[in-house]
Amino acid sequence: MKLATRLSILFFLLAVIPSAIVGYLSYDNSRRTIERETISRIISANTIERNAIERWVRDKEQLLESASRSPQLVSCSAGLSSSNAATGYRECVEPFLASVIRGGDINELFIMRADDGMVLISTDERQEGKICRDEPYFVQGKSTTSIHNVYDPAPLNQHVIIVSTPLRDGQGGLRGVLAGRINFYNMSMIMEPSGALKHNEDSYMVNKFNVFVTDPLFGRGYAMNKSVNTRGVEAALERRDGVAYYNDYRDVPVIGAYCWLPQLELCLITEVEQAAVFAPIYDLQRMIILVGIGIALLAAQVGWLIARSITRPVYQLIEDTREIGRGNLEYKVTSAGNGEIGKLSSAFSKMAMGLKETLVSRDILAVEVAERRQAQQSLQESEEKLKNMVAELERSNAELERFAYVASHDLQEPLRMVSSYTQLLEKRYKDKLDDDAHDYINFAADGARRMQNLIDDLLIYSRVGTRGKPLNRTDMESVFRASVDNLQVAIKESGAGVTHDPLPTVMGDKGQLVQLLQNLIGNAIKFKGNGAPEVHVSARRENDQWVFSIRDNGIGIDTQYFERIFQMFQRLHREEYPGTGAGLAIAKKIVERHNGLIWLESCPGSGSTFYFSIPEKGE
Amino acid sequence: MSENTSCPIEILLIEDNPGDVRLTREALKDAKVLNNLYVASDGIEGLAFLNRQGEFKNAIRPHLILLDLNLPKKDGLEVLAEIKAHPDLKRIPVVVLTTSKAEEDILMTYQMHANCYITKPVDLEKFIEVISAIEDFWLSIVKLPRIG
């Protein structure tokens, strides 16, 4: 759910709940107040009505009592005998009765004879002569003033009460009973102006037969015509006073106060419509609901506005970050003030900038990586090339050695034929050949011999690489001895002195090392100076290698030839010194196979020193 | 020259080079002992002679074999190996003739039980010395059991 919707709902609820509580409380309070007020009002109205009725009834009693005690009536009554009406009595009392009836709400005044209760005289002449001996108002009226309800005034169809009081003479002797008939219609008259009732309040009386005695507010002509049976009436008929909620004669909900008038045997009911009473409450309720809803809607609107004020920059930020996310790092994040969102925005801006820098440095890095990779590749390529070249070189070297070997080997066969048959020719045809033929044969034989030497040396040279033995611990002392042994003849002939210092043990191919020393010492003897050759062999340790030296006192070598003498078949002195010129080339090849170096120090005329090095560990 | 020797030495030369064959013949002409030289020009022929196969059905069993290493079809090393593996032939002395020092190395490596080996020299005199050395060698072994 969106933030705006959620905030709206939250604000709405926040407004609605207190409004509802406050509204309910005020509604409840008002309702109670109005209820209380209404109840007390109708009770007081009921009470006032009751008081008014009772006062009215008392007024009637007093009126009759005072009338009975009036001197005129007393004097007139003195002549009343117990058995008959005195002549002239009518004339005596009639005007008085008429004046009394005019003054009060009495419908009929009449006087009953004391002994049998016969109506002697009445303001309603139709009633005269009626015997009322057993009527309660006569019986009780003989002794005291009292009120009586009469329930069968059929022709009048009205609720009728009769007030009766004793009529005495001047001496206090009972002469008759004075009674007044009051139709309750009059009662209705007095009730209406007396009440503190409002227009929507109803007040009426019901007799003990549940029949209306007075017209209710909404029931003209109900009196003595309609019966009523509401809860208020029932309670009053059970002689109780009180207030109750119930439906009235129209079945309309009312609040009713009721009481029982025991003297009149009537219920007095005062009612007010609940609708009317609570109308203001309903108005209030409606208003509270309307106001509450209004407040809630307003709150929701406010919530929505607040949410929007929060979410709008957030959405803007989302849009911005999406733009950045699409890779547009140049995109400027919209500023959103100094609030939290604003801080977030500026943080995003910084992040985008940082990201840009990172990407830039990443690009630089990528370029560097690419360059390095390229360099590595080209290095690899050149390594590969070098390896190929080395392999090619090794291959051609091996081929060359194999060629030299095969050539020197196979060349021997025809060479042997040449030399052998030349010699056989000389041997078998010695006597048949002239001197020239002998010379020719000698040249041929000598050529063959020299060629044999060359081929032998070439074979030795090629065998250094192809027929070498593994490098083993080799005692150079024994190597020295072996080479000197091989040179015995030359040493003896030249009278050379060959000496040596103690020599170490090295890793080497003994046969080849013998050849090496033999070649170097042999050279030293061969290229001797004027005196007897002196050759000295020594060795010294230099770092992890041994450096051997062969020093002589021979003819020496010019510096310019230092390189050349190590090449195959290179000879400096063709005439004076025999040889093929392979000795130093073979020596160099042997040293190189031992991973060493060969070099020399020399000066023409003052001897030479040849050096070679051999690593101590062979590699 | 050697009339005092009742039987001539029967020598089989297995050699493809006619020059060497001729030289050997020439050298043996001057030999002190009577000898008969038979020549096989390659390894297969040499073995056929020794095993008396085909045209060599009636070939004589030699007292001495001169074997060149460098032979066509079947080289000297193979021939030597077969001779030395044969129960009868293995007693015949074999002198291996080599052209170079290198071939001596090969022989050493294979240890083929050659009785001796000789490098063919370039010098004629030396070659004659070699042949006489073979004669001396023969005289030293003449007391060995004769092979019929």
Short mmCIF file of N, CA, C and O in Angstrom, two decimals, chain A residues 391-450:
data_model
loop_
_atom_site.label_atom_id
_atom_site.label_comp_id
_atom_site.label_asym_id
_atom_site.label_seq_id
_atom_site.Cartn_x
_atom_site.Cartn_y
_atom_site.Cartn_z
N ALA A 391 64.72 -24.54 -29.85
CA ALA A 391 64.48 -25.91 -30.30
C ALA A 391 65.05 -26.10 -31.70
O ALA A 391 65.71 -27.12 -31.98
N GLU A 392 64.79 -25.08 -32.53
CA GLU A 392 65.29 -25.14 -33.92
C GLU A 392 66.82 -25.23 -33.91
O GLU A 392 67.42 -26.04 -34.62
N LEU A 393 67.41 -24.37 -33.04
CA LEU A 393 68.87 -24.32 -32.94
C LEU A 393 69.41 -25.66 -32.46
O LEU A 393 70.38 -26.20 -33.01
N GLU A 394 68.74 -26.18 -31.42
CA GLU A 394 69.18 -27.48 -30.89
C GLU A 394 69.06 -28.55 -31.96
O GLU A 394 69.93 -29.40 -32.11
N ARG A 395 67.91 -28.46 -32.70
CA ARG A 395 67.68 -29.46 -33.73
C ARG A 395 68.77 -29.37 -34.80
O ARG A 395 69.38 -30.38 -35.19
N SER A 396 69.04 -28.12 -35.25
CA SER A 396 70.02 -27.97 -36.33
C SER A 396 71.42 -28.33 -35.82
O SER A 396 72.23 -28.92 -36.54
N ASN A 397 71.64 -27.99 -34.54
CA ASN A 397 72.93 -28.35 -33.92
C ASN A 397 73.11 -29.87 -33.91
O ASN A 397 74.15 -30.39 -34.31
N ALA A 398 72.02 -30.53 -33.45
CA ALA A 398 72.07 -31.99 -33.38
C ALA A 398 72.25 -32.58 -34.78
O ALA A 398 73.01 -33.52 -34.98
N GLU A 399 71.52 -31.96 -35.73
CA GLU A 399 71.63 -32.42 -37.11
C GLU A 399 73.06 -32.28 -37.61
O GLU A 399 73.60 -33.19 -38.25
N LEU A 400 73.61 -31.09 -37.24
CA LEU A 400 74.98 -30.79 -37.68
C LEU A 400 75.95 -31.81 -37.09
O LEU A 400 76.83 -32.36 -37.78
N GLU A 401 75.76 -32.10 -35.79
CA GLU A 401 76.64 -33.06 -35.13
C GLU A 401 76.49 -34.43 -35.76
O GLU A 401 77.48 -35.15 -35.98
N ARG A 402 75.17 -34.79 -36.01
CA ARG A 402 74.93 -36.08 -36.61
C ARG A 402 75.58 -36.15 -38.00
O ARG A 402 76.21 -37.13 -38.37
N PHE A 403 75.44 -35.00 -38.69
CA PHE A 403 76.04 -34.94 -40.03
C PHE A 403 77.56 -35.11 -39.94
O PHE A 403 78.15 -35.90 -40.67
N ALA A 404 78.16 -34.36 -38.99
CA ALA A 404 79.61 -34.42 -38.83
C ALA A 404 80.04 -35.86 -38.50
O ALA A 404 81.02 -36.38 -39.04
N TYR A 405 79.24 -36.46 -37.64
CA TYR A 405 79.56 -37.82 -37.22
C TYR A 405 79.48 -38.78 -38.41
O TYR A 405 80.43 -39.51 -38.71
N VAL A 406 78.32 -38.73 -39.08
CA VAL A 406 78.10 -39.65 -40.20
C VAL A 406 79.14 -39.40 -41.30
O VAL A 406 79.74 -40.34 -41.83
N ALA A 407 79.36 -38.08 -41.56
CA ALA A 407 80.30 -37.74 -42.62
C ALA A 407 81.68 -38.28 -42.30
O ALA A 407 82.31 -38.98 -43.10
N SER A 408 82.13 -38.00 -41.06
CA SER A 408 83.48 -38.42 -40.69
C SER A 408 83.58 -39.95 -40.70
O SER A 408 84.62 -40.52 -41.04
N HIS A 409 82.44 -40.57 -40.30
CA HIS A 409 82.44 -42.03 -40.27
C HIS A 409 82.48 -42.61 -41.67
O HIS A 409 83.32 -43.44 -42.01
N ASP A 410 81.59 -42.12 -42.51
CA ASP A 410 81.47 -42.72 -43.84
C ASP A 410 82.61 -42.31 -44.76
O ASP A 410 82.89 -43.00 -45.75
N LEU A 411 83.22 -41.16 -44.44
CA LEU A 411 84.34 -40.71 -45.28
C LEU A 411 85.57 -41.61 -45.12
O LEU A 411 86.44 -41.66 -45.98
N GLN A 412 85.59 -42.30 -43.96
CA GLN A 412 86.78 -43.11 -43.69
C GLN A 412 86.93 -44.28 -44.67
O GLN A 412 88.04 -44.66 -45.03
N GLU A 413 85.79 -44.82 -45.04
CA GLU A 413 85.80 -46.00 -45.91
C GLU A 413 86.51 -45.71 -47.25
O GLU A 413 87.53 -46.35 -47.55
N PRO A 414 86.01 -44.71 -48.01
CA PRO A 414 86.71 -44.42 -49.28
C PRO A 414 88.15 -43.95 -49.05
O PRO A 414 89.06 -44.30 -49.82
N LEU A 415 88.35 -43.21 -47.94
CA LEU A 415 89.69 -42.73 -47.65
C LEU A 415 90.66 -43.90 -47.46
O LEU A 415 91.80 -43.91 -47.92
N ARG A 416 90.12 -44.90 -46.77
CA ARG A 416 90.95 -46.07 -46.51
C ARG A 416 91.32 -46.79 -47.83
O ARG A 416 92.43 -47.25 -48.03
N MET A 417 90.33 -46.82 -48.72
CA MET A 417 90.60 -47.43 -50.02
C MET A 417 91.73 -46.70 -50.73
O MET A 417 92.69 -47.30 -51.22
N VAL A 418 91.59 -45.33 -50.73
CA VAL A 418 92.61 -44.51 -51.42
C VAL A 418 93.98 -44.79 -50.85
O VAL A 418 94.95 -45.14 -51.55
N SER A 419 94.09 -44.67 -49.52
CA SER A 419 95.43 -44.78 -48.91
C SER A 419 95.97 -46.22 -49.01
O SER A 419 97.13 -46.44 -49.35
N SER A 420 95.07 -47.19 -48.78
CA SER A 420 95.53 -48.59 -48.81
C SER A 420 96.05 -48.98 -50.19
O SER A 420 97.12 -49.57 -50.32
N TYR A 421 95.24 -48.63 -51.21
CA TYR A 421 95.64 -49.08 -52.55
C TYR A 421 96.81 -48.28 -53.09
O TYR A 421 97.62 -48.78 -53.88
N THR A 422 96.94 -47.00 -52.64
CA THR A 422 98.13 -46.23 -53.01
C THR A 422 99.37 -46.95 -52.49
O THR A 422 100.38 -47.12 -53.18
N GLN A 423 99.23 -47.36 -51.20
CA GLN A 423 100.38 -48.05 -50.58
C GLN A 423 100.64 -49.41 -51.24
O GLN A 423 101.79 -49.83 -51.45
N LEU A 424 99.52 -50.12 -51.57
CA LEU A 424 99.67 -51.43 -52.20
C LEU A 424 100.37 -51.27 -53.57
O LEU A 424 101.25 -52.07 -53.94
N LEU A 425 99.99 -50.21 -54.25
CA LEU A 425 100.60 -49.89 -55.54
C LEU A 425 102.11 -49.71 -55.39
O LEU A 425 102.92 -50.29 -56.13
N GLU A 426 102.46 -48.91 -54.35
CA GLU A 426 103.88 -48.63 -54.09
C GLU A 426 104.63 -49.91 -53.76
O GLU A 426 105.74 -50.18 -54.21
N LYS A 427 103.92 -50.75 -52.91
CA LYS A 427 104.56 -51.97 -52.42
C LYS A 427 104.76 -53.00 -53.55
O LYS A 427 105.86 -53.55 -53.72
N ARG A 428 103.75 -53.20 -54.37
CA ARG A 428 103.81 -54.23 -55.37
C ARG A 428 104.56 -53.82 -56.63
O ARG A 428 105.13 -54.64 -57.33
N TYR A 429 104.53 -52.46 -56.90
CA TYR A 429 105.12 -52.03 -58.17
C TYR A 429 106.34 -51.15 -57.96
O TYR A 429 106.67 -50.33 -58.79
N LYS A 430 107.00 -51.33 -56.78
CA LYS A 430 108.13 -50.51 -56.40
C LYS A 430 109.18 -50.45 -57.53
O LYS A 430 109.63 -49.36 -57.92
N ASP A 431 109.47 -51.58 -58.08
CA ASP A 431 110.56 -51.64 -59.05
C ASP A 431 110.14 -51.17 -60.44
O ASP A 431 110.97 -50.83 -61.27
N LYS A 432 108.86 -51.16 -60.68
CA LYS A 432 108.42 -50.83 -62.04
C LYS A 432 108.09 -49.35 -62.21
O LYS A 432 107.74 -48.90 -63.29
N LEU A 433 108.17 -48.58 -61.13
CA LEU A 433 107.77 -47.17 -61.22
C LEU A 433 108.99 -46.27 -61.23
O LEU A 433 110.00 -46.55 -60.59
N ASP A 434 108.84 -45.12 -61.92
CA ASP A 434 109.96 -44.16 -61.91
C ASP A 434 109.83 -43.23 -60.72
O ASP A 434 108.88 -43.31 -59.92
N ASP A 435 110.71 -42.26 -60.59
CA ASP A 435 110.74 -41.37 -59.41
C ASP A 435 109.51 -40.47 -59.34
O ASP A 435 108.97 -40.22 -58.25
N ASP A 436 109.10 -40.02 -60.50
CA ASP A 436 107.91 -39.16 -60.52
C ASP A 436 106.71 -39.89 -59.94
O ASP A 436 105.95 -39.35 -59.09
N ALA A 437 106.56 -41.17 -60.43
CA ALA A 437 105.45 -41.96 -59.94
C ALA A 437 105.50 -42.13 -58.43
O ALA A 437 104.49 -42.01 -57.71
N HIS A 438 106.69 -42.32 -57.92
CA HIS A 438 106.85 -42.43 -56.46
C HIS A 438 106.46 -41.16 -55.75
O HIS A 438 105.77 -41.19 -54.73
N ASP A 439 106.86 -40.00 -56.32
CA ASP A 439 106.48 -38.70 -55.72
C ASP A 439 104.96 -38.56 -55.69
O ASP A 439 104.37 -38.18 -54.67
N TYR A 440 104.33 -38.89 -56.80
CA TYR A 440 102.88 -38.75 -56.87
C TYR A 440 102.18 -39.62 -55.83
O TYR A 440 101.26 -39.18 -55.12
N ILE A 441 102.73 -40.86 -55.79
CA ILE A 441 102.14 -41.76 -54.80
C ILE A 441 102.32 -41.22 -53.39
O ILE A 441 101.41 -41.25 -52.56
N ASN A 442 103.46 -40.64 -53.09
CA ASN A 442 103.72 -40.06 -51.76
C ASN A 442 102.75 -38.92 -51.44
O ASN A 442 102.22 -38.82 -50.33
N PHE A 443 102.55 -38.05 -52.45
CA PHE A 443 101.61 -36.93 -52.23
C PHE A 443 100.22 -37.45 -51.92
O PHE A 443 99.54 -37.00 -51.00
N ALA A 444 99.84 -38.48 -52.73
CA ALA A 444 98.49 -39.04 -52.51
C ALA A 444 98.38 -39.66 -51.13
O ALA A 444 97.39 -39.43 -50.40
N ALA A 445 99.41 -40.40 -50.72
CA ALA A 445 99.38 -41.05 -49.41
C ALA A 445 99.36 -40.02 -48.29
O ALA A 445 98.60 -40.15 -47.31
N ASP A 446 100.16 -38.97 -48.46
CA ASP A 446 100.20 -37.92 -47.42
C ASP A 446 98.86 -37.21 -47.31
O ASP A 446 98.35 -36.95 -46.20
N GLY A 447 98.26 -36.93 -48.46
CA GLY A 447 96.93 -36.30 -48.45
C GLY A 447 95.90 -37.15 -47.73
O GLY A 447 95.11 -36.65 -46.91
N ALA A 448 95.99 -38.44 -48.04
CA ALA A 448 95.04 -39.34 -47.39
C ALA A 448 95.25 -39.36 -45.88
O ALA A 448 94.29 -39.36 -45.09
N ARG A 449 96.50 -39.32 -45.46
CA ARG A 449 96.80 -39.35 -44.03
C ARG A 449 96.28 -38.10 -43.33
O ARG A 449 95.66 -38.16 -42.26
N ARG A 450 96.52 -36.95 -44.01
CA ARG A 450 96.05 -35.69 -43.39
C ARG A 450 94.52 -35.67 -43.33
O ARG A 450 93.92 -35.24 -42.35
#
